[in-house]
Every structure is written in C-alpha cells, then in structure tokens.
Coordinates of C-alpha atoms in Angstrom, one line a residue:
Chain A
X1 CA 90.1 74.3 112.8
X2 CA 90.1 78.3 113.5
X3 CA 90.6 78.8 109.7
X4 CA 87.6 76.9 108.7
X5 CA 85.3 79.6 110.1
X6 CA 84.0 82.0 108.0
X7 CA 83.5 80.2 104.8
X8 CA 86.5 79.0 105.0
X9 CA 88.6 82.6 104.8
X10 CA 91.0 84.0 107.4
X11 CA 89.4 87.4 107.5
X12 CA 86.5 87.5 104.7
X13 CA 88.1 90.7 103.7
X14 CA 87.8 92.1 99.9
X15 CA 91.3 91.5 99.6
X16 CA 91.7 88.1 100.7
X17 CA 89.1 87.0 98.9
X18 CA 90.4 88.6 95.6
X19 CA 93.7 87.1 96.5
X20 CA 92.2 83.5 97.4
X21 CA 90.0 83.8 94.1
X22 CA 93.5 84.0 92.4
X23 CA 92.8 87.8 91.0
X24 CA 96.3 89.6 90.6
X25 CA 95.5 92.2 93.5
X26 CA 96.0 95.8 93.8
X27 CA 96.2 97.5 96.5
X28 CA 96.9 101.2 96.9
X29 CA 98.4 103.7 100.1
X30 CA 96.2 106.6 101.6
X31 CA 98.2 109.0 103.7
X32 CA 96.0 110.8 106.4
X33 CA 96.1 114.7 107.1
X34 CA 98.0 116.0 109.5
X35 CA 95.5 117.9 111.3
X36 CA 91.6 116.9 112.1
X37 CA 89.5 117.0 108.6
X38 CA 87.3 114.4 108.1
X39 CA 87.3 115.6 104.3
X40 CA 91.1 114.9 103.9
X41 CA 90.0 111.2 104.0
X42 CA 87.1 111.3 102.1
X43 CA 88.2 113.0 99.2
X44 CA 91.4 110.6 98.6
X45 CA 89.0 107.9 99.4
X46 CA 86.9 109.2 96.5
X47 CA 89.2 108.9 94.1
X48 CA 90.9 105.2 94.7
X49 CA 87.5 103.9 95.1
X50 CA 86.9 101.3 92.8
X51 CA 90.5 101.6 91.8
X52 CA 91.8 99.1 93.9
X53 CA 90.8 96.2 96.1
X54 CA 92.2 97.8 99.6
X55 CA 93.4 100.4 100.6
X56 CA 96.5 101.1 103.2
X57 CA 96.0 103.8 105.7
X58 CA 99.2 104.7 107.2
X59 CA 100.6 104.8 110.2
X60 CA 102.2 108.1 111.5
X61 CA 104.2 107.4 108.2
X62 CA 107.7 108.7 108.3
X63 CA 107.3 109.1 112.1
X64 CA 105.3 112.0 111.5
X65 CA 102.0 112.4 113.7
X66 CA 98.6 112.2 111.7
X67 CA 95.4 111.2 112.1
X68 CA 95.2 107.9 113.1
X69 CA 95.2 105.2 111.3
X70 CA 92.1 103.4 112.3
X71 CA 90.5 106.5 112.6
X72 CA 91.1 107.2 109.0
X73 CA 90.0 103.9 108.2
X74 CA 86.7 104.4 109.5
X75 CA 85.8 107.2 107.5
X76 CA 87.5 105.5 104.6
X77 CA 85.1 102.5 105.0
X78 CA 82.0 105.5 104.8
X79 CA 83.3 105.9 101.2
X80 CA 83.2 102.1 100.0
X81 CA 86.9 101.8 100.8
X82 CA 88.2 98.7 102.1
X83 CA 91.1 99.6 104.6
X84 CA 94.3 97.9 105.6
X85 CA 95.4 99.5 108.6
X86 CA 98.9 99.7 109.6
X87 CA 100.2 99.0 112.7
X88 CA 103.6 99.9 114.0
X89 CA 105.7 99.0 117.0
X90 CA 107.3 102.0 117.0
X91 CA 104.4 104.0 119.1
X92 CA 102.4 101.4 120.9
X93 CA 103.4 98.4 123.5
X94 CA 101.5 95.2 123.0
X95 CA 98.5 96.4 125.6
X96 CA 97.9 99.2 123.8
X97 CA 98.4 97.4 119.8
X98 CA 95.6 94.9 121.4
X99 CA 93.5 97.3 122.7
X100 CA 93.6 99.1 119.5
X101 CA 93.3 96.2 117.4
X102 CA 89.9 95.0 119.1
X103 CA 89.0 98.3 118.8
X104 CA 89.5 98.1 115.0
X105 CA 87.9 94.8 114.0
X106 CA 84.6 96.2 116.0
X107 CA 84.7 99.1 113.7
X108 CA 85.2 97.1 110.8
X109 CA 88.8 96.9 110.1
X110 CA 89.7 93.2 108.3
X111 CA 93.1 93.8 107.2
X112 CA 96.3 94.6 109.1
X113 CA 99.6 95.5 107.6
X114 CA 102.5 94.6 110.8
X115 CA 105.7 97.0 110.7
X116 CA 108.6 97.9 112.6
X117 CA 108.1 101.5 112.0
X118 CA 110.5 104.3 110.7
X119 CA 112.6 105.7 113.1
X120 CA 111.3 108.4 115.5
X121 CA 114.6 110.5 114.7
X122 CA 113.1 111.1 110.8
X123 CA 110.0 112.6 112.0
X124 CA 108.6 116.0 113.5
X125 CA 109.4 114.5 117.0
X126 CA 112.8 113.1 117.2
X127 CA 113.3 113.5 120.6
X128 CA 110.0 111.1 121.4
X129 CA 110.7 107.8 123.2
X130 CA 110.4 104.6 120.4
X131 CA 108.3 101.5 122.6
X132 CA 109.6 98.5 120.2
X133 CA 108.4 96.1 122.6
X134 CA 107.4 94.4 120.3
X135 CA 109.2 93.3 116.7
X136 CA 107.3 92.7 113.4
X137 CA 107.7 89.0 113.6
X138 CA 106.4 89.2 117.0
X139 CA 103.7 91.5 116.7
X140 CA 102.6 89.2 113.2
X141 CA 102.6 86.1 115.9
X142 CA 100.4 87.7 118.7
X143 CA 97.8 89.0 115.9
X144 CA 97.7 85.1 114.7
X145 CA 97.0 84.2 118.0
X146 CA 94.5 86.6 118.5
X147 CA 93.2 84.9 115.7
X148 CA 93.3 81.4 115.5
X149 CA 94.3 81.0 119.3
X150 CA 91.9 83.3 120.4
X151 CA 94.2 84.5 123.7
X152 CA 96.0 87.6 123.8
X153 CA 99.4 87.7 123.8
X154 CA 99.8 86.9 127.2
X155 CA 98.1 84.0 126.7
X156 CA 94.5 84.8 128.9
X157 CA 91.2 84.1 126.3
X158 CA 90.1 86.5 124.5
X159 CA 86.4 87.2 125.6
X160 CA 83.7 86.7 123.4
X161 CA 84.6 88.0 119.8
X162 CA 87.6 87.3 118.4
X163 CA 89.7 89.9 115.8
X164 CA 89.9 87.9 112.8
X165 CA 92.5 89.5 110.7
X166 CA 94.7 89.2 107.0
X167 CA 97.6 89.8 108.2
X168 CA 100.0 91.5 106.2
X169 CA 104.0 92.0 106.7
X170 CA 106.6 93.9 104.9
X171 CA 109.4 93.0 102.9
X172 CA 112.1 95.2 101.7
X173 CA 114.7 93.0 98.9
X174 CA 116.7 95.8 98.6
X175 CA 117.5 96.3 102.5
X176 CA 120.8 94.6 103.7
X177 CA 121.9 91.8 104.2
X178 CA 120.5 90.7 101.2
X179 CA 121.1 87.4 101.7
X180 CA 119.3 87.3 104.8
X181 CA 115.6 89.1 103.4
X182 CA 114.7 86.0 102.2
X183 CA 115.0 84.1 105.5
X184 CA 113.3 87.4 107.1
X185 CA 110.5 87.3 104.7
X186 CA 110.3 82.9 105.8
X187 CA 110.3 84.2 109.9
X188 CA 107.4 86.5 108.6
X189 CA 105.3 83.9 106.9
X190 CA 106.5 81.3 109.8
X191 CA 105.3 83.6 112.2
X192 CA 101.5 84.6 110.1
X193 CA 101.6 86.6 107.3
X194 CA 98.6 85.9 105.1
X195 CA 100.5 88.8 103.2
X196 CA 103.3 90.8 102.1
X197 CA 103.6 94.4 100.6
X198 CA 107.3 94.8 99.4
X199 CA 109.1 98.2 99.8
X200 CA 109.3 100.4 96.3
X201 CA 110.6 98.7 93.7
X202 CA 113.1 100.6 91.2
X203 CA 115.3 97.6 90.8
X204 CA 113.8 94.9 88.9
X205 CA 116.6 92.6 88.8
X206 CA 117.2 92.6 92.2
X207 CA 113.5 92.1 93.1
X208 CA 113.6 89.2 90.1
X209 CA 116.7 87.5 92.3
X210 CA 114.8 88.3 95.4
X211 CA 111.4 86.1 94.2
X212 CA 113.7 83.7 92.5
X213 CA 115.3 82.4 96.1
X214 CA 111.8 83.3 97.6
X215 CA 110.1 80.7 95.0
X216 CA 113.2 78.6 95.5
X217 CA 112.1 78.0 99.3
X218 CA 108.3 78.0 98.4
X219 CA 107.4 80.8 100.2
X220 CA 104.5 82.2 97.2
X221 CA 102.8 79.1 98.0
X222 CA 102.6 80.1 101.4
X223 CA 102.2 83.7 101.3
X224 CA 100.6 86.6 98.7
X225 CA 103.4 89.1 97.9
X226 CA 101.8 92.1 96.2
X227 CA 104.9 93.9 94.7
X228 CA 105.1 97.8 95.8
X229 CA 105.6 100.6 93.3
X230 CA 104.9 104.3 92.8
X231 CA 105.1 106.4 90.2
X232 CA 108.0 109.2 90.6
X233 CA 107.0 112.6 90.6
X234 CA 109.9 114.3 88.9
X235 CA 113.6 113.8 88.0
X236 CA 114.6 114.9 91.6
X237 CA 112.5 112.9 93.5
X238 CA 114.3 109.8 91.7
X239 CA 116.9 111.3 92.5
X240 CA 116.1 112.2 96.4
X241 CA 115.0 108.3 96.6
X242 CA 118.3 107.1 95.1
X243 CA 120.6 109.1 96.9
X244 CA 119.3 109.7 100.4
X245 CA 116.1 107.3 101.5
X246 CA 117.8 104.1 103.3
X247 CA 116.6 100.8 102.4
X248 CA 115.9 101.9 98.6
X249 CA 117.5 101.5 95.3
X250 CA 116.8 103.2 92.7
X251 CA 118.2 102.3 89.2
X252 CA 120.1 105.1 87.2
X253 CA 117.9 104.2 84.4
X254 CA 114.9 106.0 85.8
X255 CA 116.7 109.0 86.7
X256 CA 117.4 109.1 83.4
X257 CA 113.9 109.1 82.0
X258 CA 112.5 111.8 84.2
X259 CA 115.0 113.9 83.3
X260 CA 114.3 113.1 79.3
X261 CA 111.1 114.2 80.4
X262 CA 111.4 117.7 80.4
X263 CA 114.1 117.9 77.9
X264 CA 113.3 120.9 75.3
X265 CA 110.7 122.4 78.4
X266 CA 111.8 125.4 79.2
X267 CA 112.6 125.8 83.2
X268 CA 109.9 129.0 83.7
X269 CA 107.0 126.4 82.4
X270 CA 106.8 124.8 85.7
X271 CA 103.3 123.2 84.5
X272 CA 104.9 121.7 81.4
X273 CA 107.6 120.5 82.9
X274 CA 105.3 119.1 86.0
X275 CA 102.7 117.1 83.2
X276 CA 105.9 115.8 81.5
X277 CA 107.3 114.1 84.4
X278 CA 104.3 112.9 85.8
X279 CA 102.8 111.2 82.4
X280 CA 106.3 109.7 82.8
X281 CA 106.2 108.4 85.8
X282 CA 102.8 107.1 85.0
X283 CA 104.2 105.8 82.0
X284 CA 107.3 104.1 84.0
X285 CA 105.2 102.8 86.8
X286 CA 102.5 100.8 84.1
X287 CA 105.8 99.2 82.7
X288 CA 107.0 98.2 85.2
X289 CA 104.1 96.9 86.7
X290 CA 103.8 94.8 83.5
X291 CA 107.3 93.9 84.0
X292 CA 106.7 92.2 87.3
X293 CA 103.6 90.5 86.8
X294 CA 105.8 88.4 84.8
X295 CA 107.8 87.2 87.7
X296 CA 107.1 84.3 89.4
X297 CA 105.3 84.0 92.5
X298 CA 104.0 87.8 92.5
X299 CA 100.2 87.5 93.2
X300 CA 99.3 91.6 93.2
X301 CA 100.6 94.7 92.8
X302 CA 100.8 97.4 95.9
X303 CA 100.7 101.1 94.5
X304 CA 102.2 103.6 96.4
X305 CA 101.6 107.2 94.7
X306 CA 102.4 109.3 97.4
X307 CA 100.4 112.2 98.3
X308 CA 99.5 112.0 94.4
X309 CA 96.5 109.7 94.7
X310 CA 95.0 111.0 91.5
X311 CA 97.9 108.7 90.1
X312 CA 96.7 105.5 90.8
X313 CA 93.8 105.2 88.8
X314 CA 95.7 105.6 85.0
X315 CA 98.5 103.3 85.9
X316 CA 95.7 100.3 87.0
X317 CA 93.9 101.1 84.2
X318 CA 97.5 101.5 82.2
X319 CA 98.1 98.0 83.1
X320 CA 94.8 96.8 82.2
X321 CA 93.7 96.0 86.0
X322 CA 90.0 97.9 85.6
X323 CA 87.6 96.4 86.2
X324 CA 88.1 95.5 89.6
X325 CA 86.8 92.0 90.2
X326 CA 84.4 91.4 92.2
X327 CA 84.2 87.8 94.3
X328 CA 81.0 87.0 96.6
Chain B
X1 CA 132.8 100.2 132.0
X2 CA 130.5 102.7 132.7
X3 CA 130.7 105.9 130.1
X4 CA 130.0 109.6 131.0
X5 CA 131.0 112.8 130.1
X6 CA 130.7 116.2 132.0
X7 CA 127.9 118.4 131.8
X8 CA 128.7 122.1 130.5
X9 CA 130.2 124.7 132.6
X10 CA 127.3 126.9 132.2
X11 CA 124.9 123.9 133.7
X12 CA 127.0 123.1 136.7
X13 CA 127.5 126.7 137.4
X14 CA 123.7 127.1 137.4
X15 CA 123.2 123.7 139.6
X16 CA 125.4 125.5 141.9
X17 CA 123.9 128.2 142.2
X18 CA 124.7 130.8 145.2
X19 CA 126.8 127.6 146.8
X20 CA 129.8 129.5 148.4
X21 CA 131.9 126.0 149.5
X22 CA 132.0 123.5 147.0
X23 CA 133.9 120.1 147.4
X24 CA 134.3 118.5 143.9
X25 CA 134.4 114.9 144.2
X26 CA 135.9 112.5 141.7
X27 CA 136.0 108.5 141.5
X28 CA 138.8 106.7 140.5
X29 CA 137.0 103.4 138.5
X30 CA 134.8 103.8 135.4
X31 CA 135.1 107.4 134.3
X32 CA 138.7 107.9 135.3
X33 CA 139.4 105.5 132.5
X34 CA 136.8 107.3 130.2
X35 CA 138.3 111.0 131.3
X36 CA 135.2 112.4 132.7
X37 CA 135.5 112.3 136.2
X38 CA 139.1 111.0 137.5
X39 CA 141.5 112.8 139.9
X40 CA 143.1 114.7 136.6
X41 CA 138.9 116.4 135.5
X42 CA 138.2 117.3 139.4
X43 CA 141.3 119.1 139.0
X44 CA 140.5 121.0 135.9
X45 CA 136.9 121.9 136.7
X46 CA 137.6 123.2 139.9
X47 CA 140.0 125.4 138.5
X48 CA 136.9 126.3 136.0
X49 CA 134.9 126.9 138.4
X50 CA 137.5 129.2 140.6
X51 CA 137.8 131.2 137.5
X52 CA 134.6 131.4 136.1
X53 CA 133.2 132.2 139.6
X54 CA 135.6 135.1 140.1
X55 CA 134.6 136.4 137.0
X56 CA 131.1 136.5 137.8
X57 CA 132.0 138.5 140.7
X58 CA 131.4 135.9 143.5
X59 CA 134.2 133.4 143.9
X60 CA 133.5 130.3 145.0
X61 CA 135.9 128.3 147.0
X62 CA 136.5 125.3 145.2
X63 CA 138.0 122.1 147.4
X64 CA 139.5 118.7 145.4
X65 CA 138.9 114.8 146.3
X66 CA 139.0 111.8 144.5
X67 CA 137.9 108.3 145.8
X68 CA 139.1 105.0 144.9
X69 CA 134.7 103.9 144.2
X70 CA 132.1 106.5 144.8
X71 CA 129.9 103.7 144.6
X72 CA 130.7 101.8 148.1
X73 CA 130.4 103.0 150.9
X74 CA 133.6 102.2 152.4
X75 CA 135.6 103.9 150.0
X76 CA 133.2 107.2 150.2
X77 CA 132.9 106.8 154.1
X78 CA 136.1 108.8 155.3
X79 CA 134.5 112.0 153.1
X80 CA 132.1 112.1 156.0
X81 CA 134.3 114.4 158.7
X82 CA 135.0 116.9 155.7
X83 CA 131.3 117.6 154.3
X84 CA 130.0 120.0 157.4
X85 CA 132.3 122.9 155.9
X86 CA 130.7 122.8 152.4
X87 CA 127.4 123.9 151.3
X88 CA 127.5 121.6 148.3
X89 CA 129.1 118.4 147.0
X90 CA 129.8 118.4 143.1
X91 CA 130.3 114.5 142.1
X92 CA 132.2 113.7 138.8
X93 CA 130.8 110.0 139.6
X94 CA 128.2 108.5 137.4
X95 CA 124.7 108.5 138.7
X96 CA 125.3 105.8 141.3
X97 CA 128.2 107.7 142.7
X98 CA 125.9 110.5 142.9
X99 CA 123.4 108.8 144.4
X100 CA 125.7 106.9 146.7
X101 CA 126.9 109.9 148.2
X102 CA 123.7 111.4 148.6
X103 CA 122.2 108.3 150.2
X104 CA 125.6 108.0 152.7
X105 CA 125.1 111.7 153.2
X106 CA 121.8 112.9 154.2
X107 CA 122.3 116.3 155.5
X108 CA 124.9 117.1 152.4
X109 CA 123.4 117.8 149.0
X110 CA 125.5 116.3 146.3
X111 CA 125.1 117.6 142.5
X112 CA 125.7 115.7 139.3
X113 CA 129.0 117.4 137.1
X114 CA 128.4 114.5 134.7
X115 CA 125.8 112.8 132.3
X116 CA 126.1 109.0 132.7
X117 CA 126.0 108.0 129.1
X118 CA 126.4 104.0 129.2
X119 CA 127.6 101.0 129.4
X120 CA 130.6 100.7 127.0
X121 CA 133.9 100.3 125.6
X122 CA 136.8 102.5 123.9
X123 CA 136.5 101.2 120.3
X124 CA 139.7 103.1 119.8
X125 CA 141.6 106.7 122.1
X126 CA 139.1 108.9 122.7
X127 CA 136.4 106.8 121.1
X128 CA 133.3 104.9 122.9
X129 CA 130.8 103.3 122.3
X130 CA 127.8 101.7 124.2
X131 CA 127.6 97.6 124.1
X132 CA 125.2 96.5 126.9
X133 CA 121.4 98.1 128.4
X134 CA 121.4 95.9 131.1
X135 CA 118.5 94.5 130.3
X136 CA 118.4 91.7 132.7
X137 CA 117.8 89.0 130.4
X138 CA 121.3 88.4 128.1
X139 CA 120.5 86.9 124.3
X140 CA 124.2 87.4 123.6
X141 CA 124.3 83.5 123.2
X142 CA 121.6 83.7 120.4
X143 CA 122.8 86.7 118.6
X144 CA 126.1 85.4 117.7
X145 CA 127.8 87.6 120.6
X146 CA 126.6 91.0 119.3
X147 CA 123.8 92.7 120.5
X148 CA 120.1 94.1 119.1
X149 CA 119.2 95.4 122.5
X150 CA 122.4 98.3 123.0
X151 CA 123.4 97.8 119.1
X152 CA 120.1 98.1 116.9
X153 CA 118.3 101.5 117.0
X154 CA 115.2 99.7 117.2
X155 CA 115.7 96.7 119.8
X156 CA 115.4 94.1 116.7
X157 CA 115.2 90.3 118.0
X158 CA 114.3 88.9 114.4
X159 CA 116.3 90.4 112.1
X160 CA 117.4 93.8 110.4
X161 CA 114.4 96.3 109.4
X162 CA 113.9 97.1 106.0
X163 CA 115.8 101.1 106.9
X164 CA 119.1 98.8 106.8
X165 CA 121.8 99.5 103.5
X166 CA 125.4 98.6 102.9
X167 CA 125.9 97.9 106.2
X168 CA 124.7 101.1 108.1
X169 CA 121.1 102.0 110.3
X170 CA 118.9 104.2 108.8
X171 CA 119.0 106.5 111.5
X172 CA 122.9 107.3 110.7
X173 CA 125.5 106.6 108.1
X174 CA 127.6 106.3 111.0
X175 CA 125.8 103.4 113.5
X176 CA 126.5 100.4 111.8
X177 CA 123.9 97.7 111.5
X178 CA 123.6 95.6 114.5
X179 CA 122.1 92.9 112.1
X180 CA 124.4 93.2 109.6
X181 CA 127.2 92.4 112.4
X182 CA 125.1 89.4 113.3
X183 CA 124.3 88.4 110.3
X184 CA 127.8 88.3 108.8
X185 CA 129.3 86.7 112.2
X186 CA 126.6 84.3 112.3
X187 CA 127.8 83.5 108.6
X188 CA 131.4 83.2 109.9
X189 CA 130.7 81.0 112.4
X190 CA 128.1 79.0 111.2
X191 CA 125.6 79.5 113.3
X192 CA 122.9 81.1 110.8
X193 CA 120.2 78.4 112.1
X194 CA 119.7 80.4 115.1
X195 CA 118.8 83.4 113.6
X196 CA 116.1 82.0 111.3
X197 CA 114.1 80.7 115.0
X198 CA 111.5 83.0 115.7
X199 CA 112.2 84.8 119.2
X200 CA 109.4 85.5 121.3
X201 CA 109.1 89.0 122.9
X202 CA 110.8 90.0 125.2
X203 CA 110.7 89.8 128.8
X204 CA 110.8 94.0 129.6
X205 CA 109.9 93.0 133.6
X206 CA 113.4 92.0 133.9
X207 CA 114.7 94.9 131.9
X208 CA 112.9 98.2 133.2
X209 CA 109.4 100.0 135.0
X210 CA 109.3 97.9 137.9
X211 CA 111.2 99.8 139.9
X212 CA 114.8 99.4 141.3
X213 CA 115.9 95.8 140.2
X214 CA 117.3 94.4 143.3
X215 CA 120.0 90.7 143.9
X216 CA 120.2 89.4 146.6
X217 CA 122.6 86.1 147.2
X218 CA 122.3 84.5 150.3
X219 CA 125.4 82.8 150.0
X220 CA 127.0 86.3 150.7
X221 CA 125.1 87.7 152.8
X222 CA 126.9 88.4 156.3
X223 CA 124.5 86.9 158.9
X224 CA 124.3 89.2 162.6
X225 CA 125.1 87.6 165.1
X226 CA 122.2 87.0 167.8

C-alpha cells in the first residue's frame, strides 16, 4: 500500500525513475573537501551535471573527516545535481542516522546509499571510537520502515512526514567468502534495497560469475545493480589497488596497459606520461563498461573517478550514454 | 580468563609518585596464568621498582603479596592489618582487583600496575587472544560458535564487509575474518540457513552505557536473620 504513493515510485527520485523507466543508469561519486568551501562542491558539481543521473556524495570516505555528506548534497542539489547520500554506521548510532536522515529528506535528499563504513584505523583519526550499532542490513531495514512502516526504528510513528527513500546497498563480488556475497547481496535486497552499487570492478570474470549466481537466485528482478568502475589514473595506482586496498582485485591485465601507456615517454615528461595514462584509463574504463552491459542482470553503471571528476564525462559519452534521459 | 599486561615502568613509577612504602599486590587467578600479575611479576617489579627508585636517588621500599582472588573479599580481607604502614598499594590485579581493593580499603589508595586487556584465551605459549565482550546478550548459538561481537572489527551480525580478502580483516593482514570463520564452520556443519536470516540490531542496553550491569539470584542470596 505504502509503495503506491507517489505515482506509484518508492522515492520519485531522478534515479529511480530512470531505473524504473528501464534506462541503463549512470551514476557517478563526488568526494567533498576537507575543509569548509562551498565552491569545492559546486565546481565538481559543475562538471557531472548532466553527466549522470545521481550523484553519490560520500561519507567521510576512507574514514577521513570532510564535509558532510548531506551538507554537500545540499549545495550539490543548487547545481541541478541529484544526490545520493551516503550513510555509514561507522560514525553515527541509529538516533542520530534518524535524526539525520529526516533532516535530509526535508532538505531534499531522495536517495540513500547504506554502508558499513571503512574502518576508523585507515583514516586521519584512528584512535576515534567506531558506533556500529547498527549493521548495513540493519540500517537498510530501519530506512524501509521509515518508509513504508512509517515508525522509527524503535517502532514509535513517525510524525507527520514520512522520509521516503531509494535505498541503495553495497555489494563487493570480490570480498571473501565469495561464496557467501551472493547470499549477502539476498539479506540486502531481503532487508530493502531498491539498489546496489558494486565495489570497483577490475575483474570481469569474477563479477560475470558473481551476476551469474545472482540471476540464478533472481535477485536483478528484485533489485537494480549498477556495476561500479573507475578509470585508473596511472600504472601505479593499478598497481597500489591490486596490491594493497582489501576487498579489491585487480587483474594483471590492466597493470599491464597503464604501463604500455607511457612506453617510449620519457620519465622527465611528467605531462606526457600523465595524458597517456589517463586517455588509457579512459579508454579501459569505456571498455569495460561496454563489457558489462553485456552481462545479465546489470541495469546501470556506477562511475567512480576519484578526485578526477573531469573523467566521467568522456567515458559516458565513450560508451555512448549522452544524452541523459529524461523521464517525467 | 581475563587477559592483561603490565603498564611500563616509567608509568607506574610516575603513578607512584613521591610514595615512600609501596606494597605490590598480585592475584593468583586470571593473570597469573597470562604472566602479568602472579606471585612470580610482583616479584620482578618490585625488584624494578627498588632499583629504579634507588637510581633516581629516593628508594622506595618495596613490600610483596600475592592473593589467591583480588576480586573477593574474603581472600583480600586479611591484607587489611598490613595496609596502615604503606602509603600506597600497587595491584597487579585486573581492574576489578583494583577496584576491589580500593572499595574493601577506603582509607588505602590502590594503583593500577596493569592494563586489563580482555576476555581471552592462549591460542598458543605466550600468545592470546580476545574471544568474548561481555555483551550480555550471547549469539554464539547463531554464529556457528564464533563470534562477530569480540571477533569482527566492526561488530558484524549479517555477514562479512566488503574490506574482507583471502580470509583476513581489512584492518590487518594478521586478524582473521570473523566471518570467514563463520562462514566456513557454518559450511562444515551445515548450518548455513542461519546465517542467511536477517538479525535484528542489537540489544546495546544489555551490553554497555547504562551503568554497572548488576545479577542478582535470589536463590543465593543469604537471608539475615531477624
């Protein structure tokens, strides 16, 4: 009954509707400053407008402190961007992910990404206290209630006004145990994900196995998965991701053509050497995102081009994604 | 058993301060067996602290006791006629020794010698590792016998995040992954239904911040006579 309101959508957000309309979506990342700047925001907002149909504002990413992320979705929003906030239960008990989460929806907010959170101990405060009070399952269930139950988690009604959410949840197919992401990924949708945004993906195969037992259970009838990628910025940061972030894998292959790259560059022409690998990773990231439409069950596409947001717009329009559609 | 290790020198020589009469007290259950605090470490430091004392030009007298529990009172009452002649206790107890002796002992000050770590097991000699927070509320039964609470760096009840890889957290090569462990014993034991039930969050009030949680059984409680 709840989801019958508003015309029949969850949220009425950009991105579920694009995603409802059966558009392959694109969604993009937007990592706030860490310091006070209004402009920060609005110039990366600048540049993926029109790019992509929402926009993920982190979360004191990497369990470093920036502006926040609702904050930065605000001034987003100014800019024509539609944000998907991120929430994680690394820094906030369920009071105050409530509190901020009516907050957000007054101010606009329509989609909501769910997350565990990286680890305080990676971050520029490692000797912070973590809250996990709540889990990502968890905190995906008290949002749906918020929702469609209208009661907080506790159970008391919500008064008046309701958040109406998309809610979105991770998935990482290259985390361990790999036979149990699948089943994670089911406890996610079981729970109320409207979405999913995967971790990186420099493993096609793997991901390919990974949406194979996901279609097996029927999951991508239940559940958008927008497939995350990001375009490397040179032949050590492949390397860097391959050999030292947890939870990725990263395929020799693409090592391998960052550093054909820059072959024949000479070292001292740092700006050669920097325009070859990035029109590679461009190049790579287009591919692969033509690679994955291809695999079943994949409704969109989630760009990560870390603190390199000029990046998005050539690889959606690489992979023939502009225009943006528009559905009323 | 309850794990702790001594704090260093330099910080129980500073707790001490100008204390001229120091009684070192040791307790002969959990951190005997863990080497922290046992009859064999009041022994040492207090030979440390002699020393170290003397070499800072004001020696300290240093005095030796070990009880069988710092944490009952029965075994901690006979310390009573010896504490007027110090000017400190230093326990080697964990914090409820500590706290035992300075609740049994009002007009005695008793200082911590060691950090109370928690609540573990020797994995192997000279190796331990925490198992259990105490959290009031055990889901060992659902977790097939490992747990997410002591064991996962982030207090997972659904399932590994995505920071886990070959079998290790993300926060060190050398933690493994509490889901993993689950996971694979869960396998083993065919109990993999359970994990795929969505738990509900957890109920903290039994774990932490309400204060001092408290038992009381009736069924033991010696009544007074009228």
């Amino acid at each position: 009954m709840a989801e019958e309101r508003a015309n029949g959508y969850k949220s009425g957000s950009n991105l579920e509707k694009i995603l409802r309309a059966g558009h392959f979506a694109v969604t993009a990342e937007l990592g706030p400053p860490q310091g006070a700047d209004p402009e920060d925001i609005l110039r990366k907002a600048r540049i993926l407008k029109g790019v992509a149909d929402a926009v993920n504002i982190t979360d004191n990413q990497t369990a470093i402190v920036r502006m926040s992320s609702i904050a930065s979705g605000v001034l987003a929003m100014s800019e024509g961007l539609e944000p998907v906030v991120q929430m994680t239960c690394r820094d906030r008990n369920r009071l105050a992910i409530q509190a901020d989460l009516l907050g957000a929806y007054a101010l606009g907010m329509r989609n909501l990404l769910c997350l565990t959170g990286d680890h305080q101990s990676f971050g520029n405060h490692p000797t912070a206290k973590n809250v996990h009070d709540l889990d990502s399952v968890q905190l995906i269930r008290m949002v749906k209630d918020m929702r469609d139950e209208g009661c907080f988690q506790c159970g008391d009604a919500i008064k008046g006004v309701v958040p109406r959410f998309f809610i979105g949840a991770a998935a990482n197919p290259f985390g361990d145990p790999f036979e149990f992401r699948p089943y994670r990924l089911a406890k996610k949708v079981a729970a109320g994900a409207d979405f999913i945004q995967t971790q990186l993906i420099y493993d096609i195969p793997r991901f390919r196995e990974f949406m194979k037992r996901v279609v097996d259970m029927g999951l991508h009838e239940k559940v958008y998965i927008l497939a995350g990628v990001g375009p490397l910025k040179s032949s050590g940061a492949a390397r860097y991701m391959r050999d030292k972030v947890p939870g990725m894998i990263v395929r020799d292959e693409y090592v391998e053509r960052m550093v054909a790259a820059i072959k024949g560059i000479p070292k001292e022409d740092k700006k050669a050497r920097r325009e070859a690998w990035r029109k590679t990773g461009i190049q790579i990231c287009i591919e692969q995102i033509q690679e994955i439409r291809e695999i079943e069950g994949v409704a969109g596409i989630h760009i990560m081009a870390i603190e390199w947001e000029e990046a998005v717009r050539p690889i959606v329009e690489g992979a023939g994604l502009l225009p943006r559609p528009t559905v009323e | 058993m309850i794990v702790a290790e001594q704090k260093p020198l330099a910080e129980i020589m500073e707790l001490l301060g100008d204390a001229r009469k120091v009684l070192v007290v040791g307790c002969g259950t959990c951190v005997t067996v863990c080497f922290a605090g046992g009859e064999k470490e009041v022994g040492i430091l207090a030979s440390a602290l002699r020393m170290m004392s003397k070499l800072e030009g004001h020696p300290m007298e240093v005095d030796e006791a070990t009880v069988q529990r710092q944490c009952e009172w029965e075994y901690i009452d006979p310390l009573e006629e010896r504490l007027g002649e110090y000017d400190v206790v230093l326990s080697l107890a964990c914090g409820i020794g500590v706290q035992a002796m300075n609740e049994r002992f009002p007009d005695t000050l008793t200082l911590p010698g060691l950090n109370t770590t928690f609540l573990g097991l020797p994995e192997e000699q000279g190796v331990w590792e925490e198992r259990c927070q105490a959290c009031g509320d055990c889901i060992l039964g659902l977790t097939a016998g490992i747990c997410p609470i002591a064991r996962c760096s982030k207090q997972l009840l659904n399932g590994p995040c995505g920071g886990s890889q070959n079998g290790v957290c993300e926060v060190d090569p050398d933690i493994p992954c509490a889901w993993q462990l689950i996971w694979e014993r869960a396998v083993k034991l065919g109990r993999v239904d359970q994990l795929l039930e969505i738990q509900p969050p957890k109920d903290w009030s039994k774990s932490r911040d309400g204060g001092p949680r408290k038992i009381v059984r009736e069924d033991l409680r010696l009544v007074e006579a009228e």
